[in-house]
Amino acid sequence: QVQLVESGGGLVQAGGSLRLSCVVSGSSSTFREYLMGWYRQAPGRLRELVATINRFGVLTYGQSVKGRFTISRDIAKNTVYLEMNSLQVADTAVYFCNAWDGSDSWGQGTQVTVSS
């Protein structure tokens, strides 16, 4: 049973920064083989892609976060990060970590609230 545990959410003022972490455990796949991603869901809205990093280290970003957010991973720690800078009120959402190796695994989510 794969477990993903997110941390690092919180309340921040617009223009500020936060760093989210997601630790993966209990996996039968090698961490580096996963397609790891961050998604977010705001109240009343669909879950949307924030960023992904694949097995080759190729990065993708949602259009609204390009240039402000950075996804990275530490293979030795089975951890993926999301560095969020220049945060905007529109970034307020629950952020979810995702691991895909042919099947989906999700974390419980961490709340990010950006105040004006």
PDB file of C-alpha atoms in Angstrom:
ATOM      1  CA  GLN A   1       0.000   0.000   0.000  1.00  0.00           C
ATOM      2  CA  VAL A   2       1.565   3.238  -1.171  1.00  0.00           C
ATOM      3  CA  GLN A   3       1.297   6.122   1.253  1.00  0.00           C
ATOM      4  CA  LEU A   4       1.860   9.763   0.398  1.00  0.00           C
ATOM      5  CA  VAL A   5       2.098  12.299   3.196  1.00  0.00           C
ATOM      6  CA  GLU A   6       2.097  16.003   2.368  1.00  0.00           C
ATOM      7  CA  SER A   7       3.280  18.787   4.632  1.00  0.00           C
ATOM      8  CA  GLY A   8       4.207  22.440   4.475  1.00  0.00           C
ATOM      9  CA  GLY A   9       0.880  24.101   3.813  1.00  0.00           C
ATOM     10  CA  GLY A  10      -0.322  27.097   5.755  1.00  0.00           C
ATOM     11  CA  LEU A  11      -1.374  30.721   5.664  1.00  0.00           C
ATOM     12  CA  VAL A  12       0.786  33.230   3.828  1.00  0.00           C
ATOM     13  CA  GLN A  13       0.371  36.759   2.539  1.00  0.00           C
ATOM     14  CA  ALA A  14       0.237  37.481  -1.159  1.00  0.00           C
ATOM     15  CA  GLY A  15       3.736  37.704  -2.561  1.00  0.00           C
ATOM     16  CA  GLY A  16       5.074  35.244  -0.034  1.00  0.00           C
ATOM     17  CA  SER A  17       6.491  31.749  -0.390  1.00  0.00           C
ATOM     18  CA  LEU A  18       5.816  28.250   0.840  1.00  0.00           C
ATOM     19  CA  ARG A  19       7.478  24.902   0.313  1.00  0.00           C
ATOM     20  CA  LEU A  20       5.406  21.738   0.219  1.00  0.00           C
ATOM     21  CA  SER A  21       6.834  18.273   0.775  1.00  0.00           C
ATOM     22  CA  CYS A  22       5.457  14.826  -0.045  1.00  0.00           C
ATOM     23  CA  VAL A  23       7.038  11.677   1.322  1.00  0.00           C
ATOM     24  CA  VAL A  24       6.292   8.368  -0.421  1.00  0.00           C
ATOM     25  CA  SER A  25       6.402   5.101   1.503  1.00  0.00           C
ATOM     26  CA  GLY A  26       5.198   1.524   1.227  1.00  0.00           C
ATOM     27  CA  SER A  27       5.833   1.401  -2.485  1.00  0.00           C
ATOM     28  CA  SER A  28       6.641  -1.705  -4.482  1.00  0.00           C
ATOM     29  CA  SER A  29       7.950   0.527  -7.260  1.00  0.00           C
ATOM     30  CA  THR A  30      11.204   2.412  -7.102  1.00  0.00           C
ATOM     31  CA  PHE A  31      10.540   6.045  -6.252  1.00  0.00           C
ATOM     32  CA  ARG A  32      12.502   7.295  -9.240  1.00  0.00           C
ATOM     33  CA  GLU A  33      10.217   5.332 -11.552  1.00  0.00           C
ATOM     34  CA  TYR A  34       7.111   7.224 -10.503  1.00  0.00           C
ATOM     35  CA  LEU A  35       5.533  10.091 -12.318  1.00  0.00           C
ATOM     36  CA  MET A  36       5.156  12.431  -9.347  1.00  0.00           C
ATOM     37  CA  GLY A  37       2.823  15.370  -9.400  1.00  0.00           C
ATOM     38  CA  TRP A  38       1.205  18.158  -7.449  1.00  0.00           C
ATOM     39  CA  TYR A  39      -2.423  19.026  -8.047  1.00  0.00           C
ATOM     40  CA  ARG A  40      -4.701  21.503  -6.349  1.00  0.00           C
ATOM     41  CA  GLN A  41      -8.392  21.973  -5.803  1.00  0.00           C
ATOM     42  CA  ALA A  42     -10.086  25.188  -4.778  1.00  0.00           C
ATOM     43  CA  PRO A  43     -13.647  25.240  -3.393  1.00  0.00           C
ATOM     44  CA  GLY A  44     -16.198  24.754  -6.152  1.00  0.00           C
ATOM     45  CA  ARG A  45     -13.535  24.022  -8.755  1.00  0.00           C
ATOM     46  CA  LEU A  46     -12.136  20.920 -10.409  1.00  0.00           C
ATOM     47  CA  ARG A  47      -8.798  19.502  -9.378  1.00  0.00           C
ATOM     48  CA  GLU A  48      -6.091  20.920 -11.622  1.00  0.00           C
ATOM     49  CA  LEU A  49      -2.518  20.095 -12.480  1.00  0.00           C
ATOM     50  CA  VAL A  50       0.141  22.198 -10.801  1.00  0.00           C
ATOM     51  CA  ALA A  51       3.368  20.409 -11.726  1.00  0.00           C
ATOM     52  CA  THR A  52       4.824  16.998 -12.509  1.00  0.00           C
ATOM     53  CA  ILE A  53       8.247  15.397 -12.632  1.00  0.00           C
ATOM     54  CA  ASN A  54       8.726  12.136 -14.478  1.00  0.00           C
ATOM     55  CA  ARG A  55      11.210   9.291 -14.184  1.00  0.00           C
ATOM     56  CA  PHE A  56      13.694  11.141 -16.396  1.00  0.00           C
ATOM     57  CA  GLY A  57      13.419  14.336 -14.382  1.00  0.00           C
ATOM     58  CA  VAL A  58      11.386  16.134 -17.024  1.00  0.00           C
ATOM     59  CA  LEU A  59       9.250  18.881 -15.501  1.00  0.00           C
ATOM     60  CA  THR A  60       5.839  20.158 -16.546  1.00  0.00           C
ATOM     61  CA  TYR A  61       3.799  23.024 -15.085  1.00  0.00           C
ATOM     62  CA  GLY A  62       0.299  24.318 -15.210  1.00  0.00           C
ATOM     63  CA  GLN A  63       0.072  27.580 -17.102  1.00  0.00           C
ATOM     64  CA  SER A  64      -0.987  29.602 -14.074  1.00  0.00           C
ATOM     65  CA  VAL A  65       2.076  28.681 -12.010  1.00  0.00           C
ATOM     66  CA  LYS A  66       4.844  28.762 -14.618  1.00  0.00           C
ATOM     67  CA  GLY A  67       7.749  30.912 -13.518  1.00  0.00           C
ATOM     68  CA  ARG A  68       6.541  30.998  -9.897  1.00  0.00           C
ATOM     69  CA  PHE A  69       6.477  27.352  -8.755  1.00  0.00           C
ATOM     70  CA  THR A  70       9.233  24.741  -8.943  1.00  0.00           C
ATOM     71  CA  ILE A  71       8.858  20.989  -8.535  1.00  0.00           C
ATOM     72  CA  SER A  72      11.834  18.902  -7.489  1.00  0.00           C
ATOM     73  CA  ARG A  73      12.584  15.550  -5.894  1.00  0.00           C
ATOM     74  CA  ASP A  74      15.085  13.935  -3.572  1.00  0.00           C
ATOM     75  CA  ILE A  75      15.328  10.303  -4.612  1.00  0.00           C
ATOM     76  CA  ALA A  76      17.322   9.335  -1.529  1.00  0.00           C
ATOM     77  CA  LYS A  77      14.508  10.649   0.669  1.00  0.00           C
ATOM     78  CA  ASN A  78      11.582   9.417  -1.472  1.00  0.00           C
ATOM     79  CA  THR A  79      10.351  12.993  -1.366  1.00  0.00           C
ATOM     80  CA  VAL A  80       8.967  15.421  -3.897  1.00  0.00           C
ATOM     81  CA  TYR A  81       8.816  19.163  -3.218  1.00  0.00           C
ATOM     82  CA  LEU A  82       6.884  22.118  -4.526  1.00  0.00           C
ATOM     83  CA  GLU A  83       8.536  25.482  -4.024  1.00  0.00           C
ATOM     84  CA  MET A  84       5.911  28.201  -4.394  1.00  0.00           C
ATOM     85  CA  ASN A  85       6.976  31.824  -4.809  1.00  0.00           C
ATOM     86  CA  SER A  86       5.106  35.033  -5.543  1.00  0.00           C
ATOM     87  CA  LEU A  87       1.959  33.458  -4.173  1.00  0.00           C
ATOM     88  CA  GLN A  88      -1.358  34.944  -5.208  1.00  0.00           C
ATOM     89  CA  VAL A  89      -4.799  34.811  -3.625  1.00  0.00           C
ATOM     90  CA  ALA A  90      -5.835  32.651  -6.591  1.00  0.00           C
ATOM     91  CA  ASP A  91      -3.339  29.993  -5.441  1.00  0.00           C
ATOM     92  CA  THR A  92      -5.498  29.277  -2.395  1.00  0.00           C
ATOM     93  CA  ALA A  93      -6.483  25.603  -2.537  1.00  0.00           C
ATOM     94  CA  VAL A  94      -5.897  22.166  -1.089  1.00  0.00           C
ATOM     95  CA  TYR A  95      -2.726  20.805  -2.650  1.00  0.00           C
ATOM     96  CA  PHE A  96      -2.474  17.083  -3.310  1.00  0.00           C
ATOM     97  CA  CYS A  97       0.524  14.917  -4.040  1.00  0.00           C
ATOM     98  CA  ASN A  98       0.129  12.191  -6.666  1.00  0.00           C
ATOM     99  CA  ALA A  99       2.242   9.175  -7.587  1.00  0.00           C
ATOM    100  CA  TRP A 100       1.580   7.228 -10.771  1.00  0.00           C
ATOM    101  CA  ASP A 101       3.173   3.965 -11.849  1.00  0.00           C
ATOM    102  CA  GLY A 102       0.261   2.612 -13.819  1.00  0.00           C
ATOM    103  CA  SER A 103      -2.087   3.206 -10.914  1.00  0.00           C
ATOM    104  CA  ASP A 104      -2.827   6.392  -9.026  1.00  0.00           C
ATOM    105  CA  SER A 105      -1.977   7.091  -5.420  1.00  0.00           C
ATOM    106  CA  TRP A 106      -2.930  10.319  -3.643  1.00  0.00           C
ATOM    107  CA  GLY A 107      -2.027  12.038  -0.433  1.00  0.00           C
ATOM    108  CA  GLN A 108      -4.556  13.481   1.948  1.00  0.00           C
ATOM    109  CA  GLY A 109      -3.878  17.056   0.861  1.00  0.00           C
ATOM    110  CA  THR A 110      -2.499  20.129   2.564  1.00  0.00           C
ATOM    111  CA  GLN A 111      -4.264  23.494   2.720  1.00  0.00           C
ATOM    112  CA  VAL A 112      -2.584  26.552   1.281  1.00  0.00           C
ATOM    113  CA  THR A 113      -4.278  29.869   1.992  1.00  0.00           C
ATOM    114  CA  VAL A 114      -2.977  33.112   0.518  1.00  0.00           C
ATOM    115  CA  SER A 115      -4.339  36.317   2.040  1.00  0.00           C
ATOM    116  CA  SER A 116      -4.431  39.700   0.352  1.00  0.00           C
TER     117      SER A 116
END
